[in-house]
mmCIF file of C-alpha atoms in Angstrom:
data_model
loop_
_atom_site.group_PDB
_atom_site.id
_atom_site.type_symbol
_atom_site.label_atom_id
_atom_site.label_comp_id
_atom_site.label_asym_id
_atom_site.label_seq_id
_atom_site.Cartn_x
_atom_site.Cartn_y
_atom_site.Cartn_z
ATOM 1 C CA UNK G 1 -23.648 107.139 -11.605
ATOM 2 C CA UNK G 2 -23.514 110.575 -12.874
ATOM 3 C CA UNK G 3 -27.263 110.853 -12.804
ATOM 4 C CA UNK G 4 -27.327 110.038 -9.607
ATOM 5 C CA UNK G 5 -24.556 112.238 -8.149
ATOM 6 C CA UNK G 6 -26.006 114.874 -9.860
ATOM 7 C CA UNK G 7 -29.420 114.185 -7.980
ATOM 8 C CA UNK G 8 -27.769 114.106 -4.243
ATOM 9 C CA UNK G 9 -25.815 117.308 -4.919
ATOM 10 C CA UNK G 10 -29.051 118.923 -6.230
ATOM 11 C CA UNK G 11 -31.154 118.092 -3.535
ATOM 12 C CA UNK G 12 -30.028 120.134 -0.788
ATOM 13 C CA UNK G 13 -31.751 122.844 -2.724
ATOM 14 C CA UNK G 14 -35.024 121.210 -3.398
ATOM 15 C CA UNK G 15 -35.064 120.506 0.014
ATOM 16 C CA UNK G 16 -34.402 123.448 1.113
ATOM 17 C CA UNK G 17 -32.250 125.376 4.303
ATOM 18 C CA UNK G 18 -32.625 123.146 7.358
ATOM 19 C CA UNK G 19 -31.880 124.313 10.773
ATOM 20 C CA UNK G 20 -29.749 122.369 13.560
ATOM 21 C CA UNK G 21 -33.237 121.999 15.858
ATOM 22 C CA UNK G 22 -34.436 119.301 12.967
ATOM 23 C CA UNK G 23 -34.371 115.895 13.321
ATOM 24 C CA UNK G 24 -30.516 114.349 12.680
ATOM 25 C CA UNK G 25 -30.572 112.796 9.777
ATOM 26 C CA UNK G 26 -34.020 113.072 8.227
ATOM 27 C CA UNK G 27 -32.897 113.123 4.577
ATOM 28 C CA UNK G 28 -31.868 109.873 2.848
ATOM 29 C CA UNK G 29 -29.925 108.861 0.165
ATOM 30 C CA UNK G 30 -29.656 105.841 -1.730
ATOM 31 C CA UNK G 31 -26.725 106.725 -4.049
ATOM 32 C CA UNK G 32 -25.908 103.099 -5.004
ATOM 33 C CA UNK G 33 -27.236 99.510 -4.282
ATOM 34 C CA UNK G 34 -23.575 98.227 -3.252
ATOM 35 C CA UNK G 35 -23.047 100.893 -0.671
ATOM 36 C CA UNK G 36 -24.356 102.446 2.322
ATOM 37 C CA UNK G 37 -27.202 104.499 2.466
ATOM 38 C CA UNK G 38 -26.346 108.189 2.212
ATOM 39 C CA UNK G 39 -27.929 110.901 4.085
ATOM 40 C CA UNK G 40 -27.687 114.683 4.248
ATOM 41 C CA UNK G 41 -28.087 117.822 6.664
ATOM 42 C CA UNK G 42 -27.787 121.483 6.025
ATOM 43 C CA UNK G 43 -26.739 124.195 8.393
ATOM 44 C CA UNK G 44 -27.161 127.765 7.682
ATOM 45 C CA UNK G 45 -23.760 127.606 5.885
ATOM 46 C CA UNK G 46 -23.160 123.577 5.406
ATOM 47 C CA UNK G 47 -24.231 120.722 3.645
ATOM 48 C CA UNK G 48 -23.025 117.623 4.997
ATOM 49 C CA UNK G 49 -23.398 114.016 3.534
ATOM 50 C CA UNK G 50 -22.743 110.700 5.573
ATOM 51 C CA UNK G 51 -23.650 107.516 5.975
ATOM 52 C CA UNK G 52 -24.531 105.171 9.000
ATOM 53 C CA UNK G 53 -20.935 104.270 10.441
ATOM 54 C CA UNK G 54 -20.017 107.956 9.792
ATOM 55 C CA UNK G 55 -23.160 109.592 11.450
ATOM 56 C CA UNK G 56 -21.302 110.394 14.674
ATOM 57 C CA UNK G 57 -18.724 112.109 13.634
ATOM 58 C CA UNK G 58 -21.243 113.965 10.889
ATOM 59 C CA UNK G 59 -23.579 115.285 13.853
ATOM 60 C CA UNK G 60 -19.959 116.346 15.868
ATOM 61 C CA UNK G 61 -19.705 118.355 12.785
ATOM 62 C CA UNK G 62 -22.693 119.720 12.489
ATOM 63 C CA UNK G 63 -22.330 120.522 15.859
ATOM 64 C CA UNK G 64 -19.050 122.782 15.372
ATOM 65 C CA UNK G 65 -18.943 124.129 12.108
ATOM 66 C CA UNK G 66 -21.148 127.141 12.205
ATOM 67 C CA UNK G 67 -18.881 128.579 15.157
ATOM 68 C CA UNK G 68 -15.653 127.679 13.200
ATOM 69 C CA UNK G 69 -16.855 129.048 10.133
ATOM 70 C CA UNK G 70 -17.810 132.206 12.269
ATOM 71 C CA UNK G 71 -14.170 132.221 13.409
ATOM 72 C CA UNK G 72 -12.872 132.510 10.138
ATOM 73 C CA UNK G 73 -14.877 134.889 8.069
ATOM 74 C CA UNK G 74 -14.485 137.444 11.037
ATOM 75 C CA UNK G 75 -10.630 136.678 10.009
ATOM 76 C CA UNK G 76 -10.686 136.989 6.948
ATOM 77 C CA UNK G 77 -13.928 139.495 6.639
ATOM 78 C CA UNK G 78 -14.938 137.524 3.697
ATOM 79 C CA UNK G 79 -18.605 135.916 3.014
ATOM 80 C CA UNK G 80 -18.595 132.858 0.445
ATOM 81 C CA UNK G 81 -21.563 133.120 -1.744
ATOM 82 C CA UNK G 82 -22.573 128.924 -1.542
ATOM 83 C CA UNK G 83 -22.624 126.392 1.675
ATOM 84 C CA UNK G 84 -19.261 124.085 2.037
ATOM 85 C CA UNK G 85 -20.119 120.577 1.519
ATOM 86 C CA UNK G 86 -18.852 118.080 3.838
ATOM 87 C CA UNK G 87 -18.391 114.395 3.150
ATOM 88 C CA UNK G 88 -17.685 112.600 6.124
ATOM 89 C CA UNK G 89 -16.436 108.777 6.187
ATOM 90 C CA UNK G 90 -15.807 106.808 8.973
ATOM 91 C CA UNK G 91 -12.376 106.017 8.613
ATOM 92 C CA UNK G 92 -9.728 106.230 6.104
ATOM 93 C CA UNK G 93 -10.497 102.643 4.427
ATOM 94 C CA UNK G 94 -14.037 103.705 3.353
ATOM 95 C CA UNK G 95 -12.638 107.017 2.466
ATOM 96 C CA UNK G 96 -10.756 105.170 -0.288
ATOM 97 C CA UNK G 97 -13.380 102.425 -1.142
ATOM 98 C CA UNK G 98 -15.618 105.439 -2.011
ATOM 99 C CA UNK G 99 -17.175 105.196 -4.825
ATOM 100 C CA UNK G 100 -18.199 109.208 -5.081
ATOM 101 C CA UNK G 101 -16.240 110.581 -7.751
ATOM 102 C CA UNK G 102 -15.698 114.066 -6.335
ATOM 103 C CA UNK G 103 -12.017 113.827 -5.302
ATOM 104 C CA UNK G 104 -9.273 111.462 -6.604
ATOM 105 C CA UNK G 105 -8.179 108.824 -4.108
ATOM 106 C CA UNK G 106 -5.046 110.002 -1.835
ATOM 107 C CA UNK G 107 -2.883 108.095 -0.034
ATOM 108 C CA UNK G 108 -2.993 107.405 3.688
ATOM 109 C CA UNK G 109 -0.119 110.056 4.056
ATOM 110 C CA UNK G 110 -1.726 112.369 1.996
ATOM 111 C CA UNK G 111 -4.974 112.512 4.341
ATOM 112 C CA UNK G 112 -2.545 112.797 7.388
ATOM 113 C CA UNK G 113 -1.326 116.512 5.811
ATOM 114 C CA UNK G 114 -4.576 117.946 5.361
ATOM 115 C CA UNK G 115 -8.150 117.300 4.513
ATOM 116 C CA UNK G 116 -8.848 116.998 0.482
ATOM 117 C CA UNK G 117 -10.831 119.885 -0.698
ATOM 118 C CA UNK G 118 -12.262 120.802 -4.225
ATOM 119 C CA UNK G 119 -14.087 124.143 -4.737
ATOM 120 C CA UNK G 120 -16.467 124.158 -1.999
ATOM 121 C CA UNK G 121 -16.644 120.558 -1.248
ATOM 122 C CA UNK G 122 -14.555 118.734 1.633
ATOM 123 C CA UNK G 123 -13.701 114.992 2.396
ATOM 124 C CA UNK G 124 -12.818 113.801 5.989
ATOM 125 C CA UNK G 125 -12.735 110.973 7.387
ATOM 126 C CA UNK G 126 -12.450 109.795 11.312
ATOM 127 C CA UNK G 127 -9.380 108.525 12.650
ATOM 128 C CA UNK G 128 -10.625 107.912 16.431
ATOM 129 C CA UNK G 129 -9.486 111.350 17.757
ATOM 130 C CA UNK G 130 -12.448 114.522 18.148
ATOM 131 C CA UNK G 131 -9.537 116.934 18.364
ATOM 132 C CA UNK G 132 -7.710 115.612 15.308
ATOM 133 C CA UNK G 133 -11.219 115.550 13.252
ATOM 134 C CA UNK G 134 -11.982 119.209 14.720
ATOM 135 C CA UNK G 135 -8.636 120.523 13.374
ATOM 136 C CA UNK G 136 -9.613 118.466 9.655
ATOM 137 C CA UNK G 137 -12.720 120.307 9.490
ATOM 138 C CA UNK G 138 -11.314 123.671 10.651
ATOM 139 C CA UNK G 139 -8.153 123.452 7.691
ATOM 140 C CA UNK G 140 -10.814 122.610 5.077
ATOM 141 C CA UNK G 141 -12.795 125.699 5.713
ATOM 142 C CA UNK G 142 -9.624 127.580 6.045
ATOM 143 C CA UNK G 143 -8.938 126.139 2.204
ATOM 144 C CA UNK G 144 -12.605 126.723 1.260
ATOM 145 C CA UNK G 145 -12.171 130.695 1.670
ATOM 146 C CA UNK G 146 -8.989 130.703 0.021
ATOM 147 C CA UNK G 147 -10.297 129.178 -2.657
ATOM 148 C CA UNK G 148 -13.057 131.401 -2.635
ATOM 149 C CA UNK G 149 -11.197 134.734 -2.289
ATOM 150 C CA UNK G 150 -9.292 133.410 -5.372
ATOM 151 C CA UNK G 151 -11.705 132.682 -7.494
ATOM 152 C CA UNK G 152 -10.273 128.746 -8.312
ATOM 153 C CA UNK G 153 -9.952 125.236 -7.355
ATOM 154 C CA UNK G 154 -6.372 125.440 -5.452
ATOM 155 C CA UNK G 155 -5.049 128.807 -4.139
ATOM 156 C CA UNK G 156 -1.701 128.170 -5.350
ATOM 157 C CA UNK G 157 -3.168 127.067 -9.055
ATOM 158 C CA UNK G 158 -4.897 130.950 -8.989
ATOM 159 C CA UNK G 159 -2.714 132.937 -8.381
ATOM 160 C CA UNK G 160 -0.185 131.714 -10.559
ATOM 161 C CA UNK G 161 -2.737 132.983 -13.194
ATOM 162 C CA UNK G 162 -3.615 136.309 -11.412
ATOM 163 C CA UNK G 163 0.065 137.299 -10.659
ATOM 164 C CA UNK G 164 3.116 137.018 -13.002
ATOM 165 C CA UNK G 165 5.243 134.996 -10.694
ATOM 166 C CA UNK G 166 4.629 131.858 -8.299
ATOM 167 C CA UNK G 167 4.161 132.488 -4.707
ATOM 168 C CA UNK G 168 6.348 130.911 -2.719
ATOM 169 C CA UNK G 169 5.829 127.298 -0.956
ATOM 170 C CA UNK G 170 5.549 128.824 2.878
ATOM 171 C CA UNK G 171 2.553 131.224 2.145
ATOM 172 C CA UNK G 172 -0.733 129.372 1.731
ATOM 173 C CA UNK G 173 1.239 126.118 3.833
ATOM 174 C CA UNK G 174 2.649 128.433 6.193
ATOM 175 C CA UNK G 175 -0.806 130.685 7.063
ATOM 176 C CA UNK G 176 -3.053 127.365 6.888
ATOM 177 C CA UNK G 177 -0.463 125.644 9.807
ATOM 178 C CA UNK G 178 -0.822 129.166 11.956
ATOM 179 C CA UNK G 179 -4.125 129.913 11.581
ATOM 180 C CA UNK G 180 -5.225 125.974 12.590
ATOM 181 C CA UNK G 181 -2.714 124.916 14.762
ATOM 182 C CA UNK G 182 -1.349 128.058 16.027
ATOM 183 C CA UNK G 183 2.132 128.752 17.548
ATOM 184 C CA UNK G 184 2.913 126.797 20.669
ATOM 185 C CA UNK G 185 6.666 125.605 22.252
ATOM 186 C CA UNK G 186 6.965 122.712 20.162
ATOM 187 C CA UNK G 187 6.723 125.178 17.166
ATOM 188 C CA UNK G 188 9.336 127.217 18.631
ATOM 189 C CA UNK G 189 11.534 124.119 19.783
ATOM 190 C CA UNK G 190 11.540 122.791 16.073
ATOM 191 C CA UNK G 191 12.352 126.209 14.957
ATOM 192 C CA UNK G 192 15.242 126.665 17.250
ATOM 193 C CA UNK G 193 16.716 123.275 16.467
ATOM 194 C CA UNK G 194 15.899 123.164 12.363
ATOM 195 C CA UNK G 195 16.949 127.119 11.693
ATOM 196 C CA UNK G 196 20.794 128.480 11.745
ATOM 197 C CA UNK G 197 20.508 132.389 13.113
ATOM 198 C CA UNK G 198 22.847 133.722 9.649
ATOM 199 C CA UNK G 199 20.255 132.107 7.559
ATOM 200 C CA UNK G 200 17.779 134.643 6.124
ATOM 201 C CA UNK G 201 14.179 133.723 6.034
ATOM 202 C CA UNK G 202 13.781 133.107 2.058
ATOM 203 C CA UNK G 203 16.597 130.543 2.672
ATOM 204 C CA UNK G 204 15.194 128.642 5.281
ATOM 205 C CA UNK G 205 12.066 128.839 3.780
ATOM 206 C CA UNK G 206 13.152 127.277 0.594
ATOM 207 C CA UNK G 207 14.020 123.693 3.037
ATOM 208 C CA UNK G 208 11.634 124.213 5.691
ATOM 209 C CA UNK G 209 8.916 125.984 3.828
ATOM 210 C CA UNK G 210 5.725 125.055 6.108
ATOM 211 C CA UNK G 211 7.461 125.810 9.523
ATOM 212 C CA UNK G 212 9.169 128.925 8.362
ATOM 213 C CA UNK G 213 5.513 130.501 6.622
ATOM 214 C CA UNK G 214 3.795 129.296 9.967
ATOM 215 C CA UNK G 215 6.810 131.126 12.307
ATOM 216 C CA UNK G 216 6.782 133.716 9.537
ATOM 217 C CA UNK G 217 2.539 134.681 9.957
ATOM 218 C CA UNK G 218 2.958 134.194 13.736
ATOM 219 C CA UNK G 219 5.257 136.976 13.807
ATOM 220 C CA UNK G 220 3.093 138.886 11.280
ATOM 221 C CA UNK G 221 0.315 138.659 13.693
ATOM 222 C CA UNK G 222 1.800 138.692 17.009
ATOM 223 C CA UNK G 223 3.018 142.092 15.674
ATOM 224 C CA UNK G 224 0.678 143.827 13.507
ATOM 225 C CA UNK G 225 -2.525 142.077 14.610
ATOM 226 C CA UNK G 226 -4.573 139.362 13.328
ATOM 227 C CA UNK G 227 -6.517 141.613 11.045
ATOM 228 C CA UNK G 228 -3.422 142.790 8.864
ATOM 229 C CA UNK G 229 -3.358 139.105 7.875
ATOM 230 C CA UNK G 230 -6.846 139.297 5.963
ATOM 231 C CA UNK G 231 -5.361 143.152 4.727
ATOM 232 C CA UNK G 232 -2.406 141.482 3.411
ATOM 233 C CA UNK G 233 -4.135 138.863 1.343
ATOM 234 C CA UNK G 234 -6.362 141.063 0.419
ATOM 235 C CA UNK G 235 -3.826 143.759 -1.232
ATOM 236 C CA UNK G 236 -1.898 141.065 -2.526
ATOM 237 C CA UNK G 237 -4.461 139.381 -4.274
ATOM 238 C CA UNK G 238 -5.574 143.435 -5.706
ATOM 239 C CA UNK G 239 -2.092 144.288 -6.524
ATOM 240 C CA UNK G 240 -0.871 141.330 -7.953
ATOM 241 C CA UNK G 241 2.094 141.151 -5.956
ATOM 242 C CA UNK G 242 3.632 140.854 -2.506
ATOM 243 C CA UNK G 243 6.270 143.439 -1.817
ATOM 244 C CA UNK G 244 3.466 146.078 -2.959
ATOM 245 C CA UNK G 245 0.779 145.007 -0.794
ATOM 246 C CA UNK G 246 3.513 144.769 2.223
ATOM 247 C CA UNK G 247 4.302 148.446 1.181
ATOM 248 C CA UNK G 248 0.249 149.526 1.704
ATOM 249 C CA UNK G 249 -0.314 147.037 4.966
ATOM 250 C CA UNK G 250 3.026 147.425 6.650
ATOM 251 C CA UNK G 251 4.494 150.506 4.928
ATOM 252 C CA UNK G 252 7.408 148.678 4.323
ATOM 253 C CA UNK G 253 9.462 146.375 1.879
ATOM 254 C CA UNK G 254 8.866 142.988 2.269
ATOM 255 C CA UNK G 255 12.253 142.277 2.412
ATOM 256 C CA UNK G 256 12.327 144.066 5.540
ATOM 257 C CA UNK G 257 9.460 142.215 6.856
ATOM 258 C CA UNK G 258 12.030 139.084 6.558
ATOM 259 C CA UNK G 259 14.586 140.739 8.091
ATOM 260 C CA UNK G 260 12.382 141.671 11.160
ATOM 261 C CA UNK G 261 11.059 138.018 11.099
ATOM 262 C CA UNK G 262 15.110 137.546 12.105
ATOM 263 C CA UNK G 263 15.661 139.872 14.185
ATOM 264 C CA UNK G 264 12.598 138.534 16.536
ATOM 265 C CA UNK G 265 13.354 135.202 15.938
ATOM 266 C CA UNK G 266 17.000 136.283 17.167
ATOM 267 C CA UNK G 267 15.898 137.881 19.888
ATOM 268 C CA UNK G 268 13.576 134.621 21.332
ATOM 269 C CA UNK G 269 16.704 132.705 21.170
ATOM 270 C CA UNK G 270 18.452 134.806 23.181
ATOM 271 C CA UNK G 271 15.879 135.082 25.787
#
């Protein structure tokens, strides 16, 4: 089995770059006698592997994921040096009768939180809705850089080796949410129901952590511009350290950051 994963992962790169205007699906794959046939199509910065009941949604895929990933590293103003590989599965029951031993099975509620990423490679599978499976794809690119800009396998696991303490829950959570989902009245309905004004943000955060980090980078962008968001990673990945890199982007504390967070937050409520 090894021998052969080894051979479908290493032929993308025999084969060569392949361009959308090529015929769907004109690499196959037999991976394993007692599964389906596998195929594979690379984009200028994909690689995508799927099988027969899973071609669809593959070539909907393929058909996206050059503009998200445009999106994103204008973001982020960050290149990754090797193409994201996609594995895409019809639905979540093949997902788990998989035998590709890339990613450990996950539970049904698992794959309903995000898509499962490793490195550069991510697993999706299609649960009926485009928009849902657009959103998937979009998360596990958003993953893909920060793994990439970190240098690891998880962006949490990372930085807990590059930096002395451990970020806290709402910042990779919290900027993933935003930066997929967005902000939108629901968001701010939740907010206003879940969050008492006297609480301060590193409270709520600590019982609410992915609502508060996605409220929390909403404000951060809807103030200071979608750009200071790549500046603050970036400085806080250089120095090690948040309230310093809040100091250089914001030229403030970050406690003060939290306390403006309020204050707007405050304010909406009122309004």
């Amino acid at each position: 089995m090894r021998f052969i994963l080894f051979w479908i992962l290493l032929l993308p790169f025999l084969l060569g770059a392949q361009n959308a205007s090529e015929v769907f699906g004109k690499n196959k794959i037999q991976y394993n006698r007692d599964q389906h046939d596998w195929w594979i199509y690379e984009t200028t910065n994909f690689v995508f592997y799927w099988y027969g009941r899973s071609k669809n949604s593959a070539q909907f895929g393929i058909e996206i994921c050059e503009t998200l990933n445009t999106d994103i590293q204008s973001l982020f103003e960050y290149h990754l040096k090797d193409k994201i590989e996609v594995i895409i599965y019809s639905d979540h029951s093949d997902a788990m009768q998989s035998n590709l031993a890339i990613l450990d099975p996950v539970s049904n509620r698992n794959w309903d939180v995000e898509p499962k990423v490793v490195d550069q490679t991510i697993r999706l599978f299609f649960d009926g809705s485009h928009v849902t499976f657009a959103n998937d794809l979009k998360r596990g690119i958003l993953k893909v850089y920060f793994n990439s800009m970190f240098s690891g396998s998880s962006f949490q696991q990372v930085v807990q080796k590059i930096i002395s303490y451990r970020l806290p829950d709402w910042f990779e959570n919290g900027l993933i949410d935003f930066l997929s989902d967005g902000w939108n009245p629901n968001d701010l309905r939740e907010l206003n129901a879940l969050w008492n004004k006297k609480k301060s943000f590193t409270s709520f955060s600590k019982h609410q952590p992915d609502l508060a980090g996605k409220s929390f980078w909403h404000f951060i962008s809807t103030t200071y511009g979608k750009k200071s968001i790549s500046d603050f990673l970036y400085m806080a990945r250089i120095n090690k350290e948040i309230n310093r890199a809040s100091k250089i982007v914001f030229q403030t504390q970050f406690s003060n950051l939290e306390n403006s967070w309020k204050y707007s937050l405050n304010q909406t409520k009122k309004s």
